[in-house]
Amino acid sequence: MMGNKECAHLLLAHNAPVKVKNAQGWSPLAEAISYGDRQMITALLRKLKQQSRETVEDKRPKLLTALKELGDFYLELHWDFQSWVPLLSRILPSDACKIYKQGINIRLDTTLIDFTDMKCQRGDLSFIFNGDAIPSESFVVLDNEQKVYQRIHHEESEMETEEEVDILMSSDVYSATLSTKSITFSRAQSGWLFREDKTPARRPSLTPPAPNTISWEEYITADNGKAPHLGRELVCKESKKNFKATHFNKLREFVQMKLPPGFPVKLDIPVFPTITATVTFQEFRYDKFQQSIFTIPNEYTEDPNRFPDL
């Protein structure tokens, strides 16, 4: 970040690790954001996602080996949210899931398609992981009502990458490792009777820092762990949250708790003071299944846009 962009691009071309940090906890991506260099941010972000996918693929053989050693089974569970507030439990989401595992193949059947505006959209979906297929074709979603399927792709589109760069350039820089996922945005509306879309005001990008006065020789000859600071001055933001001792006591009781024998097994997890998540394991058995339930039926057609968020 001393203006040597050619060196940075050369390192990226030779697949230098992007997910590294210096002694102060700054990553190359965080420093590029602090300088407001959109081209460098985009290049680092793409390389970071590429290296993340490669890391997952490197771990894939071990994952498949562990999955194969695990016994074949069938698991049926039901999850929902409950509340003592009147009528609140009726509008909270719930679903019954069926899981089939055989060899290195897994299938999950569910009926909950979407939950928006406090309303559940029901259907008949199946998520299939085929460990024998190539990575780009190993994860498929079936819509059993419309008889279509969609493959889940690994790479993001150009538009999604640009949107993520916009967010990075207009947000505070934190020295932390975050998991980025697809985000769905909808326009905010105003008005009581005649509602109309608001015109969002985009937060301005961070201004570039003052010109750098540190030479390359000063930077590389600095003591280990005491490299000169580049970019903006660090701003410490502190947030605190007080926990009562009862929270840790309940956590210890939960860890030490022994599950009752047999099925069903019901697990209640407090989420908010007024809402509790409930997971009920209704059935579990070791079993064998027909291989056809882990493949795409012949009568199904491919629809790449059936689930836009995937």
XYZ file of C-alpha atoms in Angstrom:
310
model
C 0.000 0.000 0.000
C 2.979 2.276 -0.569
C 1.957 2.944 -4.148
C 3.590 -0.193 -5.557
C 0.495 -1.460 -7.369
C 2.582 -3.397 -9.857
C 4.089 -5.430 -7.018
C 0.626 -6.108 -5.579
C -0.730 -7.306 -8.931
C 2.382 -9.442 -9.442
C 1.839 -11.090 -6.060
C -1.819 -11.729 -6.903
C -0.832 -13.216 -10.259
C 1.386 -15.699 -8.399
C -1.473 -16.566 -6.004
C 0.006 -14.914 -2.930
C -2.271 -15.483 0.094
C -4.735 -12.620 0.574
C -6.093 -13.772 3.927
C -3.016 -12.674 5.872
C -2.540 -9.916 8.436
C 0.367 -7.836 9.615
C 1.405 -7.313 13.230
C -1.293 -4.668 13.657
C -4.011 -7.005 12.388
C -4.460 -5.350 8.979
C -5.097 -7.449 5.885
C -4.259 -6.348 2.312
C -7.966 -5.934 1.601
C -8.483 -3.734 4.662
C -5.569 -1.494 3.689
C -6.847 -1.210 0.105
C -10.229 -0.136 1.471
C -8.590 2.494 3.698
C -6.957 3.993 0.593
C -10.193 3.890 -1.412
C -8.534 2.149 -4.375
C -11.505 0.473 -6.098
C -9.431 -1.397 -8.663
C -7.173 -2.912 -6.014
C -10.150 -3.730 -3.766
C -11.861 -5.605 -6.598
C -8.713 -7.549 -7.477
C -8.072 -8.535 -3.853
C -11.712 -9.477 -3.276
C -11.815 -11.749 -6.315
C -8.541 -13.408 -5.368
C -9.756 -13.876 -1.777
C -12.908 -15.664 -2.944
C -10.898 -17.775 -5.375
C -8.488 -18.866 -2.648
C -11.394 -19.596 -0.292
C -12.949 -21.910 -2.885
C -9.602 -23.619 -3.412
C -9.247 -24.161 0.340
C -12.658 -25.802 0.468
C -11.765 -28.028 -2.466
C -8.512 -29.049 -0.762
C -10.512 -30.181 2.274
C -13.106 -31.969 0.140
C -11.326 -35.395 0.087
C -11.098 -35.479 3.900
C -14.738 -34.448 4.186
C -15.854 -37.174 1.803
C -13.755 -39.766 3.647
C -15.311 -38.805 6.987
C -18.778 -38.817 5.419
C -18.217 -42.286 3.975
C -17.086 -43.682 7.330
C -20.264 -42.368 8.940
C -23.085 -44.901 8.926
C -26.040 -44.560 6.560
C -29.079 -43.169 8.364
C -32.462 -41.478 8.184
C -33.269 -38.521 10.451
C -36.555 -36.692 10.804
C -36.781 -33.471 12.789
C -39.170 -30.596 13.333
C -38.140 -27.055 14.221
C -40.192 -24.015 15.128
C -40.224 -20.877 17.244
C -42.523 -20.515 20.216
C -43.445 -17.538 22.372
C -45.602 -16.775 25.365
C -46.768 -13.604 23.596
C -50.339 -14.233 22.365
C -50.632 -15.155 18.654
C -46.903 -14.620 18.026
C -46.149 -18.337 17.678
C -48.657 -18.605 14.824
C -46.747 -16.227 12.558
C -43.231 -17.488 13.334
C -41.651 -19.943 10.829
C -41.578 -23.696 11.332
C -40.790 -26.749 9.244
C -40.379 -30.514 9.233
C -37.178 -31.836 7.628
C -36.157 -35.297 6.485
C -32.487 -36.161 6.040
C -31.191 -39.187 4.118
C -27.503 -40.128 4.192
C -25.937 -42.952 2.216
C -22.263 -43.285 1.381
C -21.067 -39.820 0.385
C -24.532 -38.618 -0.630
C -26.956 -36.531 1.439
C -30.539 -35.462 0.756
C -32.595 -32.953 2.734
C -36.354 -32.630 2.148
C -38.090 -29.481 3.386
C -41.360 -27.607 2.837
C -40.351 -24.038 3.766
C -39.383 -22.078 0.635
C -39.334 -18.525 1.949
C -40.308 -16.407 4.948
C -40.955 -12.735 4.187
C -43.282 -10.140 5.717
C -44.069 -12.589 8.527
C -45.566 -15.055 6.025
C -44.357 -18.560 5.173
C -44.236 -19.740 1.581
C -44.649 -23.508 1.429
C -43.617 -25.988 -1.212
C -41.699 -29.228 -1.686
C -37.925 -28.811 -1.954
C -35.046 -31.263 -1.887
C -31.382 -30.351 -1.403
C -29.075 -33.051 -2.754
C -25.320 -33.314 -2.241
C -23.729 -35.877 -4.538
C -20.164 -36.543 -3.449
C -19.437 -38.552 -6.606
C -20.130 -35.589 -8.904
C -17.677 -32.850 -9.814
C -17.741 -29.848 -7.429
C -19.691 -27.608 -9.840
C -22.472 -30.210 -10.084
C -22.407 -31.759 -6.622
C -25.047 -29.510 -4.991
C -28.540 -29.378 -6.509
C -31.916 -28.018 -5.386
C -35.081 -29.742 -6.625
C -38.527 -28.143 -6.789
C -40.656 -31.269 -6.661
C -43.902 -29.394 -7.367
C -42.737 -27.647 -10.542
C -40.387 -30.529 -11.435
C -37.390 -28.293 -12.053
C -33.902 -28.194 -10.572
C -31.120 -25.658 -10.127
C -27.437 -26.180 -9.502
C -25.807 -24.068 -6.825
C -22.855 -22.259 -8.350
C -19.667 -21.363 -6.546
C -18.713 -18.155 -8.338
C -20.534 -14.876 -7.862
C -21.669 -12.688 -10.742
C -19.977 -9.446 -11.754
C -22.900 -7.434 -10.356
C -22.706 -9.148 -6.959
C -18.967 -8.455 -6.795
C -19.455 -4.768 -7.632
C -22.186 -4.440 -5.022
C -19.912 -5.968 -2.418
C -17.136 -3.542 -3.360
C -19.606 -0.647 -2.927
C -20.424 -1.854 0.565
C -16.765 -2.258 1.500
C -15.860 1.208 0.262
C -18.676 2.899 2.180
C -18.225 1.047 5.484
C -15.833 1.368 8.384
C -12.747 -0.819 8.185
C -12.558 -3.399 10.975
C -9.652 -5.658 11.725
C -11.741 -8.806 11.759
C -12.500 -11.867 9.652
C -16.068 -11.848 8.388
C -18.032 -14.424 6.402
C -19.651 -12.652 3.449
C -22.908 -14.053 2.122
C -25.428 -13.013 -0.456
C -27.624 -10.160 0.786
C -31.054 -9.326 -0.577
C -32.043 -5.658 -0.602
C -35.529 -4.201 -1.017
C -36.515 -0.576 -1.384
C -37.716 1.204 1.749
C -41.128 2.833 1.449
C -42.629 5.903 3.098
C -46.151 7.173 3.591
C -49.215 5.996 5.458
C -51.911 5.721 2.806
C -50.019 6.160 -0.446
C -46.710 4.407 0.026
C -43.911 5.076 -2.398
C -40.289 4.031 -2.709
C -37.703 6.115 -0.941
C -34.697 7.370 -2.840
C -31.793 5.960 -0.834
C -28.851 8.214 -0.124
C -25.635 6.257 -0.553
C -23.104 6.778 2.160
C -20.044 8.535 0.689
C -16.855 6.546 0.340
C -14.047 7.100 2.796
C -11.670 9.877 1.804
C -8.093 8.819 0.984
C -5.515 9.347 3.749
C -2.753 11.918 3.645
C 0.184 11.276 1.264
C 2.628 8.709 2.543
C 6.038 9.996 3.686
C 7.574 6.640 4.587
C 10.165 5.294 2.179
C 10.430 1.716 1.040
C 13.766 1.295 2.845
C 12.261 2.504 6.139
C 9.387 0.089 5.766
C 11.396 -3.068 5.038
C 14.139 -2.297 7.594
C 11.735 -1.699 10.473
C 11.949 -3.973 13.509
C 9.878 -7.123 13.478
C 6.349 -6.334 14.662
C 6.971 -2.573 14.597
C 6.374 -1.737 10.949
C 5.407 1.898 10.276
C 1.685 2.458 10.062
C 0.333 3.117 6.565
C -2.976 4.670 5.653
C -5.362 6.220 8.131
C -4.787 6.515 11.819
C -6.320 3.691 13.809
C -9.532 4.518 15.652
C -10.396 2.300 18.590
C -14.097 1.605 19.087
C -15.069 -0.233 22.237
C -18.370 -1.932 22.923
C -19.318 -3.690 26.125
C -22.017 -6.100 27.157
C -22.618 -7.264 30.672
C -23.517 -10.897 31.308
C -25.005 -12.219 34.469
C -23.477 -15.252 36.097
C -26.747 -17.107 35.547
C -26.059 -17.179 31.786
C -22.828 -19.131 32.277
C -24.479 -21.444 34.800
C -27.213 -22.252 32.295
C -24.591 -22.844 29.602
C -22.696 -25.244 31.869
C -25.915 -27.087 32.716
C -26.721 -27.380 29.005
C -23.289 -28.816 28.144
C -23.438 -31.327 31.005
C -27.024 -32.297 30.293
C -27.630 -35.887 29.266
C -30.189 -36.559 26.561
C -33.088 -38.848 27.471
C -33.137 -42.299 25.853
C -35.303 -42.963 22.792
C -37.247 -40.634 20.513
C -38.615 -38.039 20.190
C -35.987 -35.777 21.730
C -36.981 -32.143 22.172
C -34.452 -29.338 22.496
C -35.498 -25.827 23.560
C -33.063 -22.975 22.905
C -33.872 -19.453 24.162
C -33.296 -16.934 21.342
C -34.881 -13.776 22.735
C -36.579 -13.070 26.065
C -39.940 -13.684 24.372
C -38.992 -16.338 21.774
C -37.689 -19.886 22.123
C -36.407 -22.065 19.280
C -37.563 -25.669 19.529
C -35.968 -28.596 17.666
C -37.634 -31.991 17.977
C -35.779 -35.067 16.709
C -38.726 -37.302 15.917
C -37.052 -40.337 14.368
C -33.584 -41.712 13.719
C -32.571 -45.060 12.291
C -29.716 -46.643 10.374
C -31.031 -47.650 6.978
C -30.285 -48.233 3.300
C -31.958 -46.346 0.456
C -32.331 -46.550 -3.281
C -29.644 -44.627 -5.127
C -32.322 -42.899 -7.218
C -33.311 -40.562 -4.364
C -29.858 -38.924 -4.610
C -30.110 -38.237 -8.366
C -32.098 -35.789 -10.489
C -35.225 -37.447 -11.956
C -35.269 -37.703 -15.739
C -38.522 -35.770 -16.070
C -37.091 -32.705 -14.277
C -35.810 -29.769 -16.344
C -33.100 -27.307 -15.373
C -34.117 -23.750 -14.414
C -31.036 -21.658 -13.477
C -33.254 -18.813 -12.205
C -35.679 -20.795 -10.055
C -33.949 -19.639 -6.856
C -32.262 -16.272 -7.595
C -30.638 -16.073 -4.162
C -28.681 -19.321 -4.595
